XYZ file of C-alpha atoms in Angstrom:
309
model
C 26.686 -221.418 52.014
C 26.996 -225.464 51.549
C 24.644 -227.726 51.877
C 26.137 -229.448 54.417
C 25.163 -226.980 57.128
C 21.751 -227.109 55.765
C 19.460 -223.658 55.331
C 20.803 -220.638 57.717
C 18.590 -218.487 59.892
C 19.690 -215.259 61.208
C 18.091 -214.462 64.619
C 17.207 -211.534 66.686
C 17.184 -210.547 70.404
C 14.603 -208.735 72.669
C 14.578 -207.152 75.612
C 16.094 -208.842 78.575
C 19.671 -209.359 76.527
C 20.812 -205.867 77.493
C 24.030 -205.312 79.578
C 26.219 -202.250 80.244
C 29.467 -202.252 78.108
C 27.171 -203.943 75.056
C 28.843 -203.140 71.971
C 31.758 -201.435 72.891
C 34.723 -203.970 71.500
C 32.859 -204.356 68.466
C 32.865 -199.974 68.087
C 36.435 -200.429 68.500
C 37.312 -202.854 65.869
C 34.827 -202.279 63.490
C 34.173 -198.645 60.966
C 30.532 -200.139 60.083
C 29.950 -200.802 64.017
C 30.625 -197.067 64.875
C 28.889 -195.657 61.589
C 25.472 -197.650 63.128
C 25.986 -196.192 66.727
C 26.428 -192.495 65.352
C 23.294 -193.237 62.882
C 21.041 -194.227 66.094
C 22.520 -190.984 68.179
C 21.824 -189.229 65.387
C 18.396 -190.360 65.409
C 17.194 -190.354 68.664
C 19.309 -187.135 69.794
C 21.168 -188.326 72.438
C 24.352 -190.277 73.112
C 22.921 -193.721 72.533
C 26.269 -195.127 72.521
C 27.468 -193.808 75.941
C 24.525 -195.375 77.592
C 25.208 -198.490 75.779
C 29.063 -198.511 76.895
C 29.095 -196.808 80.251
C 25.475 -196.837 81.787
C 23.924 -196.394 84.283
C 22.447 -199.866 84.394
C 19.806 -198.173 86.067
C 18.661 -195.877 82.907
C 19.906 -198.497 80.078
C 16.977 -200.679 81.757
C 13.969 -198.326 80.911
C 12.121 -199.730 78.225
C 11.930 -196.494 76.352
C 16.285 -196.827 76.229
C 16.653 -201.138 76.417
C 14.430 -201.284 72.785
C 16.109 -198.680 70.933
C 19.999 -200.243 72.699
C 19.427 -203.769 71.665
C 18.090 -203.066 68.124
C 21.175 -201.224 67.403
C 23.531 -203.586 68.657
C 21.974 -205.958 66.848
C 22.068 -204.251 64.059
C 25.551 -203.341 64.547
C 26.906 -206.872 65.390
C 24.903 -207.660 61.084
C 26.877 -205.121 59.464
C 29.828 -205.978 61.369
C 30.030 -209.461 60.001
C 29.769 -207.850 56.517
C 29.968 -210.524 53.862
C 29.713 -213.403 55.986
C 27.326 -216.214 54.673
C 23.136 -214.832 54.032
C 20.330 -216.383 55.771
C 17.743 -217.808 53.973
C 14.980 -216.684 56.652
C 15.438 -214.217 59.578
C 13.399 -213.585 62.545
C 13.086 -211.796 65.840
C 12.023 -212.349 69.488
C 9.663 -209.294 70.185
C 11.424 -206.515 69.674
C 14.144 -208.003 68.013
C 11.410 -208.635 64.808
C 12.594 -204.998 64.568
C 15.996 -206.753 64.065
C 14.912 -208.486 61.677
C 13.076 -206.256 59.294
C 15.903 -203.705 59.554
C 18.428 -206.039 58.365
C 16.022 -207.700 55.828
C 15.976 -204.092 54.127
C 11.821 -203.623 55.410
C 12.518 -200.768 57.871
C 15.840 -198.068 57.547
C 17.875 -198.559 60.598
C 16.809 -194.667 61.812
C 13.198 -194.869 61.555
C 13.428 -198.646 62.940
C 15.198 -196.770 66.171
C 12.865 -194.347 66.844
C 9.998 -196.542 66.195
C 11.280 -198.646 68.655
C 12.402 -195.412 71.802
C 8.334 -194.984 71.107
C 7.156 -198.437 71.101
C 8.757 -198.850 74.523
C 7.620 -195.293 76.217
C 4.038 -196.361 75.010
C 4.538 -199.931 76.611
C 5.974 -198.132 79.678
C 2.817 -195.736 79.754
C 0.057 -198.269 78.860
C -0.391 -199.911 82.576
C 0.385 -197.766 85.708
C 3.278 -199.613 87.360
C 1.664 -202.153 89.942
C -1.085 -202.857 88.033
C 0.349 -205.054 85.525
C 3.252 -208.106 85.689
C 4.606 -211.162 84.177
C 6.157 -214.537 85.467
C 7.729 -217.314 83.735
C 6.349 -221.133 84.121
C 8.955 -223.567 84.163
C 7.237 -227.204 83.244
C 3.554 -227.856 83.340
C 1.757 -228.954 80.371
C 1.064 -226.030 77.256
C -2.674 -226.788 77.602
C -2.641 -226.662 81.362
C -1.241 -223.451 81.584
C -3.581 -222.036 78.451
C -6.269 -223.622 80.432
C -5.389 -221.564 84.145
C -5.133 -218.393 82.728
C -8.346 -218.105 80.546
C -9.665 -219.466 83.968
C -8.493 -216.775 85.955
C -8.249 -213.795 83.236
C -4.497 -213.503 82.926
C -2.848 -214.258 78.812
C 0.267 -216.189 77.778
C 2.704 -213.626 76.276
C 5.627 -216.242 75.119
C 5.427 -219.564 74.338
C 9.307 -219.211 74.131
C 9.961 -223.263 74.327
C 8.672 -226.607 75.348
C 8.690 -226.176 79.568
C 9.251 -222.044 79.243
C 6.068 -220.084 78.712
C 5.919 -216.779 80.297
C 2.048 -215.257 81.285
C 0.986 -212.026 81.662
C -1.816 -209.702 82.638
C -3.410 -207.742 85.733
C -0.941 -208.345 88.894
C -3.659 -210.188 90.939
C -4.469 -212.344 87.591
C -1.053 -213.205 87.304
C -0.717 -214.461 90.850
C -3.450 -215.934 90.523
C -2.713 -218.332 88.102
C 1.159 -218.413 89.963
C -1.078 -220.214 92.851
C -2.714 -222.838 90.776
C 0.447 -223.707 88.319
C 2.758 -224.242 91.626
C -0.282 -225.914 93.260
C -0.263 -228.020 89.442
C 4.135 -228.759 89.934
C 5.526 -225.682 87.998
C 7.659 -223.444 88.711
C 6.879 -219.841 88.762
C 9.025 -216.813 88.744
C 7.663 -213.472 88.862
C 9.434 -211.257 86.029
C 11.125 -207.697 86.824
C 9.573 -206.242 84.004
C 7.515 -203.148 84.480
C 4.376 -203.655 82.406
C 2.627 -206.746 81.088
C 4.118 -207.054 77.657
C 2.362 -209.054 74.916
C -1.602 -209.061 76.323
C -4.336 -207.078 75.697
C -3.893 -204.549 77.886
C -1.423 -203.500 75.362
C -4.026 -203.130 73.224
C -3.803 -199.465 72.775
C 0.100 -199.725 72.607
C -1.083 -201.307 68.932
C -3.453 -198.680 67.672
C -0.952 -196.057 68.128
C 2.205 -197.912 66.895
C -0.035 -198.590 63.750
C -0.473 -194.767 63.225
C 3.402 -194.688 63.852
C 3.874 -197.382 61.283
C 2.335 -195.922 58.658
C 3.968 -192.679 58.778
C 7.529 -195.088 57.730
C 8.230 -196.181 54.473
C 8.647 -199.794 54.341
C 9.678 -202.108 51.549
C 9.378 -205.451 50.956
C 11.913 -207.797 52.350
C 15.094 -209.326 50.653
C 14.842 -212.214 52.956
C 11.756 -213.924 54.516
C 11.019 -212.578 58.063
C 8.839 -215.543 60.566
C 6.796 -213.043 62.627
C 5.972 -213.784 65.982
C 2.511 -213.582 65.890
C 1.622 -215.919 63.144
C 4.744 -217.914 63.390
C 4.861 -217.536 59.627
C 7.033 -216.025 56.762
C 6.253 -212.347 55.852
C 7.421 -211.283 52.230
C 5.824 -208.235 51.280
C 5.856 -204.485 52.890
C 1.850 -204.361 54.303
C 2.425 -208.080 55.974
C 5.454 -206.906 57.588
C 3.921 -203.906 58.843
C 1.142 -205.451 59.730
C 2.933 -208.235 61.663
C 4.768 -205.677 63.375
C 1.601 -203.423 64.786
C -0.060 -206.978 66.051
C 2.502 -208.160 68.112
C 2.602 -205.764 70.865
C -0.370 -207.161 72.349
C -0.467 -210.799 71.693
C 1.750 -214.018 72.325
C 5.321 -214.270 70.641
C 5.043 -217.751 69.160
C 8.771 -218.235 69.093
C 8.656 -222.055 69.864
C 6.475 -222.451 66.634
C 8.248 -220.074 64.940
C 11.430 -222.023 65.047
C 9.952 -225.546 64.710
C 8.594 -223.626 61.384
C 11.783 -223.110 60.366
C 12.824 -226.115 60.780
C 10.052 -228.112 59.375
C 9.017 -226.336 56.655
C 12.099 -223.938 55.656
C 14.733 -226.618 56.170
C 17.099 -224.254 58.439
C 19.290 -227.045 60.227
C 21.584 -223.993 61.944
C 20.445 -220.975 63.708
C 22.591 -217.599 64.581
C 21.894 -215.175 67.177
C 23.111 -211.526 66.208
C 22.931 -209.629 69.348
C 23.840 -209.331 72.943
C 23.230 -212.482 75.195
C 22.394 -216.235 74.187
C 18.706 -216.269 75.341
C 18.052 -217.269 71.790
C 20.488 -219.751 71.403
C 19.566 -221.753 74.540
C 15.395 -221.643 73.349
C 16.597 -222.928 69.612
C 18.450 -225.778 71.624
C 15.400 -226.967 73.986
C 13.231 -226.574 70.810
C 15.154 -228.374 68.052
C 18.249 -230.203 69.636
C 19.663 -231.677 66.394
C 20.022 -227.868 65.159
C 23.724 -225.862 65.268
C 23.468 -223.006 66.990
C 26.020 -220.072 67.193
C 25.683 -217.008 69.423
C 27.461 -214.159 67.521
C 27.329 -211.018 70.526
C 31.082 -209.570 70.418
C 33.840 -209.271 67.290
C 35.783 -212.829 68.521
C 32.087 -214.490 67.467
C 32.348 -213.461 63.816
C 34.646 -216.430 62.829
C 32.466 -219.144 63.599
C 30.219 -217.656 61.476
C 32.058 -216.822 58.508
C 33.519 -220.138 58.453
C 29.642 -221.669 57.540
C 30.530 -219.844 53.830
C 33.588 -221.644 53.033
Protein backbone atom coordinates (compact mmCIF):
# COMPACT_ATOMS: atom_id res chain seq x y z
CA UNK A 1 0.00 0.00 0.00
CA UNK A 2 1.52 3.79 -0.17
CA UNK A 3 3.10 5.44 2.18
CA UNK A 4 0.86 8.00 2.41
CA UNK A 5 -1.67 6.06 4.46
CA UNK A 6 1.13 5.06 6.63
CA UNK A 7 1.49 1.16 8.04
CA UNK A 8 -2.07 -0.83 7.92
CA UNK A 9 -3.46 -2.89 10.76
CA UNK A 10 -6.10 -5.38 10.26
CA UNK A 11 -8.37 -5.73 13.35
CA UNK A 12 -10.56 -8.24 14.95
CA UNK A 13 -13.90 -8.33 16.86
CA UNK A 14 -15.08 -10.13 20.09
CA UNK A 15 -17.97 -10.96 21.53
CA UNK A 16 -20.59 -8.33 21.97
CA UNK A 17 -20.47 -7.46 17.91
CA UNK A 18 -22.92 -10.27 17.17
CA UNK A 19 -26.35 -9.55 15.51
CA UNK A 20 -28.92 -11.77 13.76
CA UNK A 21 -28.75 -11.49 9.89
CA UNK A 22 -24.61 -11.13 10.35
CA UNK A 23 -23.15 -12.19 7.23
CA UNK A 24 -25.85 -12.90 5.12
CA UNK A 25 -25.34 -10.12 2.09
CA UNK A 26 -21.84 -10.89 2.09
CA UNK A 27 -22.93 -15.12 1.51
CA UNK A 28 -24.84 -13.74 -1.24
CA UNK A 29 -22.34 -11.85 -3.17
CA UNK A 30 -19.38 -13.52 -2.39
CA UNK A 31 -18.17 -17.68 -3.48
CA UNK A 32 -15.21 -17.34 -0.75
CA UNK A 33 -17.93 -15.95 1.88
CA UNK A 34 -20.15 -19.13 1.46
CA UNK A 35 -17.08 -21.62 1.06
CA UNK A 36 -16.06 -20.20 4.93
CA UNK A 37 -19.71 -20.63 6.28
CA UNK A 38 -19.97 -24.33 4.87
CA UNK A 39 -16.21 -24.94 6.26
CA UNK A 40 -17.43 -23.80 9.95
CA UNK A 41 -20.88 -26.04 9.54
CA UNK A 42 -18.82 -28.50 8.49
CA UNK A 43 -16.83 -28.24 11.49
CA UNK A 44 -18.91 -27.79 14.23
CA UNK A 45 -21.88 -30.07 12.78
CA UNK A 46 -24.55 -27.90 12.71
CA UNK A 47 -26.01 -25.15 10.55
CA UNK A 48 -23.76 -22.37 11.74
CA UNK A 49 -24.91 -20.25 9.02
CA UNK A 50 -28.70 -20.43 9.72
CA UNK A 51 -28.13 -19.27 13.21
CA UNK A 52 -25.99 -16.58 11.93
CA UNK A 53 -28.75 -15.39 9.27
CA UNK A 54 -32.05 -16.23 10.88
CA UNK A 55 -31.55 -16.71 14.75
CA UNK A 56 -32.98 -16.92 17.35
CA UNK A 57 -31.25 -13.97 18.94
CA UNK A 58 -31.89 -15.82 21.92
CA UNK A 59 -29.49 -18.98 21.01
CA UNK A 60 -26.94 -16.85 18.68
CA UNK A 61 -26.21 -15.10 22.23
CA UNK A 62 -24.82 -18.23 24.12
CA UNK A 63 -21.29 -17.96 24.37
CA UNK A 64 -20.70 -21.49 23.27
CA UNK A 65 -22.59 -20.17 19.56
CA UNK A 66 -21.55 -15.96 19.71
CA UNK A 67 -17.46 -17.18 19.67
CA UNK A 68 -17.59 -19.67 17.05
CA UNK A 69 -20.41 -16.86 14.84
CA UNK A 70 -18.17 -13.91 15.07
CA UNK A 71 -14.85 -15.69 14.26
CA UNK A 72 -16.34 -16.87 11.12
CA UNK A 73 -17.74 -13.79 9.99
CA UNK A 74 -14.76 -12.33 10.55
CA UNK A 75 -13.07 -14.56 8.85
CA UNK A 76 -15.44 -14.48 6.09
CA UNK A 77 -15.66 -10.63 5.69
CA UNK A 78 -10.93 -11.35 5.16
CA UNK A 79 -11.36 -13.64 2.42
CA UNK A 80 -14.07 -11.70 1.02
CA UNK A 81 -11.94 -8.68 0.41
CA UNK A 82 -9.48 -11.05 -1.35
CA UNK A 83 -6.56 -9.09 -2.70
CA UNK A 84 -7.25 -5.94 -1.12
CA UNK A 85 -4.14 -4.15 0.43
CA UNK A 86 -2.03 -6.60 3.51
CA UNK A 87 -1.61 -5.41 6.93
CA UNK A 88 1.56 -5.08 8.28
CA UNK A 89 0.35 -6.19 11.94
CA UNK A 90 -3.05 -7.74 12.90
CA UNK A 91 -4.69 -8.15 16.14
CA UNK A 92 -7.80 -9.16 18.00
CA UNK A 93 -10.09 -8.06 20.88
CA UNK A 94 -10.49 -11.34 22.98
CA UNK A 95 -11.81 -13.67 20.99
CA UNK A 96 -11.29 -11.99 17.94
CA UNK A 97 -7.16 -12.78 18.60
CA UNK A 98 -8.69 -15.99 17.17
CA UNK A 99 -9.36 -13.64 14.18
CA UNK A 100 -6.33 -12.80 13.97
CA UNK A 101 -4.21 -15.89 14.07
CA UNK A 102 -6.60 -17.56 11.61
CA UNK A 103 -6.10 -15.03 9.05
CA UNK A 104 -2.34 -14.61 9.87
CA UNK A 105 -2.08 -18.42 8.70
CA UNK A 106 -1.28 -19.56 12.85
CA UNK A 107 -4.53 -21.53 13.33
CA UNK A 108 -6.72 -23.36 10.13
CA UNK A 109 -10.04 -21.72 10.07
CA UNK A 110 -11.76 -25.37 11.29
CA UNK A 111 -9.74 -26.09 14.21
CA UNK A 112 -9.78 -22.16 15.07
CA UNK A 113 -13.87 -22.77 15.13
CA UNK A 114 -14.07 -25.46 17.25
CA UNK A 115 -11.46 -24.22 19.51
CA UNK A 116 -13.41 -21.36 19.91
CA UNK A 117 -17.55 -23.43 20.36
CA UNK A 118 -15.16 -24.96 23.39
CA UNK A 119 -13.49 -21.98 24.67
CA UNK A 120 -16.92 -20.43 25.17
CA UNK A 121 -18.89 -23.67 26.73
CA UNK A 122 -15.84 -23.79 29.20
CA UNK A 123 -16.25 -19.94 29.93
CA UNK A 124 -20.02 -20.59 30.19
CA UNK A 125 -19.32 -23.59 32.69
CA UNK A 126 -16.46 -22.05 34.76
CA UNK A 127 -18.75 -19.76 37.25
CA UNK A 128 -22.37 -20.89 38.08
CA UNK A 129 -24.52 -18.08 36.67
CA UNK A 130 -25.04 -15.48 39.61
CA UNK A 131 -21.94 -15.90 40.98
CA UNK A 132 -19.88 -14.06 38.62
CA UNK A 133 -20.44 -10.45 36.51
CA UNK A 134 -18.89 -7.59 34.83
CA UNK A 135 -19.61 -3.74 34.49
CA UNK A 136 -18.07 -1.14 32.47
CA UNK A 137 -16.51 2.23 34.16
CA UNK A 138 -17.02 5.15 32.19
CA UNK A 139 -14.29 7.97 33.46
CA UNK A 140 -12.38 7.73 36.67
CA UNK A 141 -8.74 7.67 36.70
CA UNK A 142 -6.80 4.03 35.39
CA UNK A 143 -5.04 3.94 38.79
CA UNK A 144 -8.16 4.69 40.75
CA UNK A 145 -10.04 2.04 39.41
CA UNK A 146 -6.81 -0.57 39.61
CA UNK A 147 -6.62 0.74 43.06
CA UNK A 148 -10.73 -0.15 44.11
CA UNK A 149 -10.71 -3.40 42.88
CA UNK A 150 -7.47 -4.93 44.41
CA UNK A 151 -9.20 -3.18 47.45
CA UNK A 152 -12.24 -4.99 47.29
CA UNK A 153 -11.09 -8.37 45.39
CA UNK A 154 -12.74 -7.82 42.04
CA UNK A 155 -9.93 -7.66 38.53
CA UNK A 156 -9.97 -5.33 35.51
CA UNK A 157 -10.74 -7.52 32.45
CA UNK A 158 -10.37 -4.61 29.59
CA UNK A 159 -8.58 -1.70 29.62
CA UNK A 160 -10.39 -1.16 26.21
CA UNK A 161 -9.57 2.86 26.10
CA UNK A 162 -8.72 5.95 28.01
CA UNK A 163 -12.31 6.51 30.20
CA UNK A 164 -13.63 2.66 29.20
CA UNK A 165 -12.29 -0.06 31.44
CA UNK A 166 -14.56 -2.86 32.13
CA UNK A 167 -13.99 -4.99 35.79
CA UNK A 168 -14.81 -8.21 36.62
CA UNK A 169 -15.00 -10.84 39.30
CA UNK A 170 -17.38 -12.37 42.13
CA UNK A 171 -20.96 -10.49 41.77
CA UNK A 172 -20.74 -8.93 45.30
CA UNK A 173 -16.93 -7.85 44.39
CA UNK A 174 -18.06 -6.29 41.43
CA UNK A 175 -20.72 -4.21 43.13
CA UNK A 176 -18.67 -3.55 45.39
CA UNK A 177 -16.28 -1.66 43.68
CA UNK A 178 -19.64 -0.24 41.41
CA UNK A 179 -20.35 1.59 44.98
CA UNK A 180 -17.03 3.20 45.48
CA UNK A 181 -16.27 4.22 41.58
CA UNK A 182 -19.92 6.02 41.43
CA UNK A 183 -19.25 7.25 45.01
CA UNK A 184 -15.47 8.38 43.14
CA UNK A 185 -17.76 10.23 39.75
CA UNK A 186 -17.83 7.21 37.30
CA UNK A 187 -20.15 5.77 35.69
CA UNK A 188 -20.96 2.19 36.07
CA UNK A 189 -22.95 -0.16 34.00
CA UNK A 190 -23.45 -3.61 34.93
CA UNK A 191 -22.69 -5.93 31.74
CA UNK A 192 -25.29 -8.71 30.44
CA UNK A 193 -22.70 -11.09 30.13
CA UNK A 194 -23.09 -14.40 31.86
CA UNK A 195 -19.72 -15.14 33.45
CA UNK A 196 -16.82 -12.93 34.49
CA UNK A 197 -14.64 -13.07 31.43
CA UNK A 198 -10.92 -12.22 31.63
CA UNK A 199 -10.15 -12.84 35.72
CA UNK A 200 -8.96 -15.50 37.53
CA UNK A 201 -11.76 -17.28 38.10
CA UNK A 202 -11.22 -18.27 34.59
CA UNK A 203 -8.34 -19.72 35.62
CA UNK A 204 -9.25 -23.23 34.89
CA UNK A 205 -10.91 -22.10 31.53
CA UNK A 206 -6.84 -21.72 30.71
CA UNK A 207 -5.50 -25.05 31.82
CA UNK A 208 -7.91 -26.83 29.73
CA UNK A 209 -7.84 -24.61 26.57
CA UNK A 210 -3.98 -25.22 26.85
CA UNK A 211 -4.55 -29.05 26.62
CA UNK A 212 -6.96 -28.07 23.68
CA UNK A 213 -4.23 -26.00 22.14
CA UNK A 214 -1.81 -28.34 21.93
CA UNK A 215 -3.73 -30.99 20.34
CA UNK A 216 -3.82 -28.11 16.98
CA UNK A 217 -1.15 -27.65 14.76
CA UNK A 218 -0.09 -24.17 14.64
CA UNK A 219 2.43 -22.38 12.48
CA UNK A 220 4.12 -19.43 12.70
CA UNK A 221 2.51 -16.29 11.50
CA UNK A 222 2.85 -14.48 8.04
CA UNK A 223 2.01 -11.29 9.72
CA UNK A 224 2.76 -10.05 13.29
CA UNK A 225 -0.20 -10.69 15.68
CA UNK A 226 -0.25 -7.83 19.10
CA UNK A 227 -1.75 -10.21 21.71
CA UNK A 228 -3.86 -8.94 24.24
CA UNK A 229 -2.18 -9.97 27.10
CA UNK A 230 1.24 -8.60 26.59
CA UNK A 231 0.17 -5.92 24.25
CA UNK A 232 3.06 -7.11 22.12
CA UNK A 233 3.87 -8.67 18.64
CA UNK A 234 3.82 -12.54 18.51
CA UNK A 235 5.88 -14.09 15.52
CA UNK A 236 6.45 -17.57 16.10
CA UNK A 237 3.93 -20.73 16.62
CA UNK A 238 4.67 -21.48 20.73
CA UNK A 239 4.21 -17.45 21.45
CA UNK A 240 1.06 -17.47 19.65
CA UNK A 241 -0.18 -20.38 21.36
CA UNK A 242 0.92 -19.38 24.30
CA UNK A 243 -0.63 -15.88 24.05
CA UNK A 244 -3.73 -17.47 23.20
CA UNK A 245 -4.07 -20.03 26.43
CA UNK A 246 -3.17 -16.78 28.80
CA UNK A 247 -5.71 -14.59 27.83
CA UNK A 248 -8.77 -16.20 29.00
CA UNK A 249 -8.11 -15.25 32.41
CA UNK A 250 -6.37 -11.98 32.45
CA UNK A 251 -6.93 -8.27 31.19
CA UNK A 252 -7.19 -7.57 27.30
CA UNK A 253 -4.74 -4.69 27.04
CA UNK A 254 -6.33 -3.36 23.91
CA UNK A 255 -5.68 0.39 24.73
CA UNK A 256 -1.87 -0.49 24.89
CA UNK A 257 -2.10 -2.70 22.30
CA UNK A 258 -3.10 -0.08 19.83
CA UNK A 259 -0.99 2.82 21.20
CA UNK A 260 1.77 -0.07 20.42
CA UNK A 261 0.90 -0.03 17.14
CA UNK A 262 1.02 3.15 16.74
CA UNK A 263 4.13 4.05 18.50
CA UNK A 264 6.29 1.51 17.78
CA UNK A 265 4.86 -0.25 14.45
CA UNK A 266 4.02 3.02 12.72
CA UNK A 267 0.28 1.87 11.73
CA UNK A 268 -1.35 5.43 11.07
CA UNK A 269 -4.83 3.49 9.79
CA UNK A 270 -6.68 0.77 11.43
CA UNK A 271 -9.50 -1.71 9.80
CA UNK A 272 -12.06 -3.57 11.56
CA UNK A 273 -13.01 -6.95 9.72
CA UNK A 274 -16.10 -8.07 11.37
CA UNK A 275 -19.56 -7.31 12.49
CA UNK A 276 -20.11 -3.97 14.46
CA UNK A 277 -17.69 -0.85 14.95
CA UNK A 278 -16.84 -1.43 18.67
CA UNK A 279 -13.31 -1.46 17.43
CA UNK A 280 -13.38 1.38 15.37
CA UNK A 281 -14.85 3.76 17.98
CA UNK A 282 -11.91 2.40 20.86
CA UNK A 283 -9.03 3.05 17.97
CA UNK A 284 -10.65 6.64 17.72
CA UNK A 285 -10.74 7.57 21.64
CA UNK A 286 -7.22 5.96 21.75
CA UNK A 287 -5.32 7.49 18.82
CA UNK A 288 -7.53 10.31 17.20
CA UNK A 289 -5.09 11.30 14.41
CA UNK A 290 -5.47 7.51 13.14
CA UNK A 291 -7.98 6.52 9.90
CA UNK A 292 -10.17 4.15 10.79
CA UNK A 293 -12.50 2.03 8.50
CA UNK A 294 -15.13 -0.43 9.71
CA UNK A 295 -15.34 -3.13 6.96
CA UNK A 296 -18.73 -5.44 8.40
CA UNK A 297 -20.92 -5.95 5.06
CA UNK A 298 -19.79 -6.29 1.05
CA UNK A 299 -20.59 -2.19 0.36
CA UNK A 300 -17.42 -1.73 3.06
CA UNK A 301 -14.90 -3.48 0.82
CA UNK A 302 -14.25 -0.35 -1.40
CA UNK A 303 -12.97 1.87 1.08
CA UNK A 304 -10.63 -0.56 1.72
CA UNK A 305 -9.35 -1.58 -1.47
CA UNK A 306 -8.96 1.88 -2.46
CA UNK A 307 -5.86 2.20 0.46
CA UNK A 308 -3.84 -0.16 -2.41
CA UNK A 309 -4.08 2.08 -5.26
Amino acid sequence: MSDSHGKLAFVFPGQGSQHVGMGKALCDESAAARATFEEADEALGFALSRLCFEGPESDLVLTTNTQPAILTVSIALARALGEGPRPSVVAGHSLGEYSANVFAGTLAFADAVRLVRERGRLMQEAVPVGQGAMAAVLGGERDAIVGVCREVGAEVANFNSPGQIVIAGRTEAVQAAGEKLKAAGARVMPLPVSAPFHSSLMKPVEDKMATRLAEVAMRDPVVPIVCNVDAQPVTTAPAARDALQRQVSRSVRWDESVRHMVDALGVRTFVEVGPGKVLTGLVARIEKSAARISVSEPKDFAAVRALAS
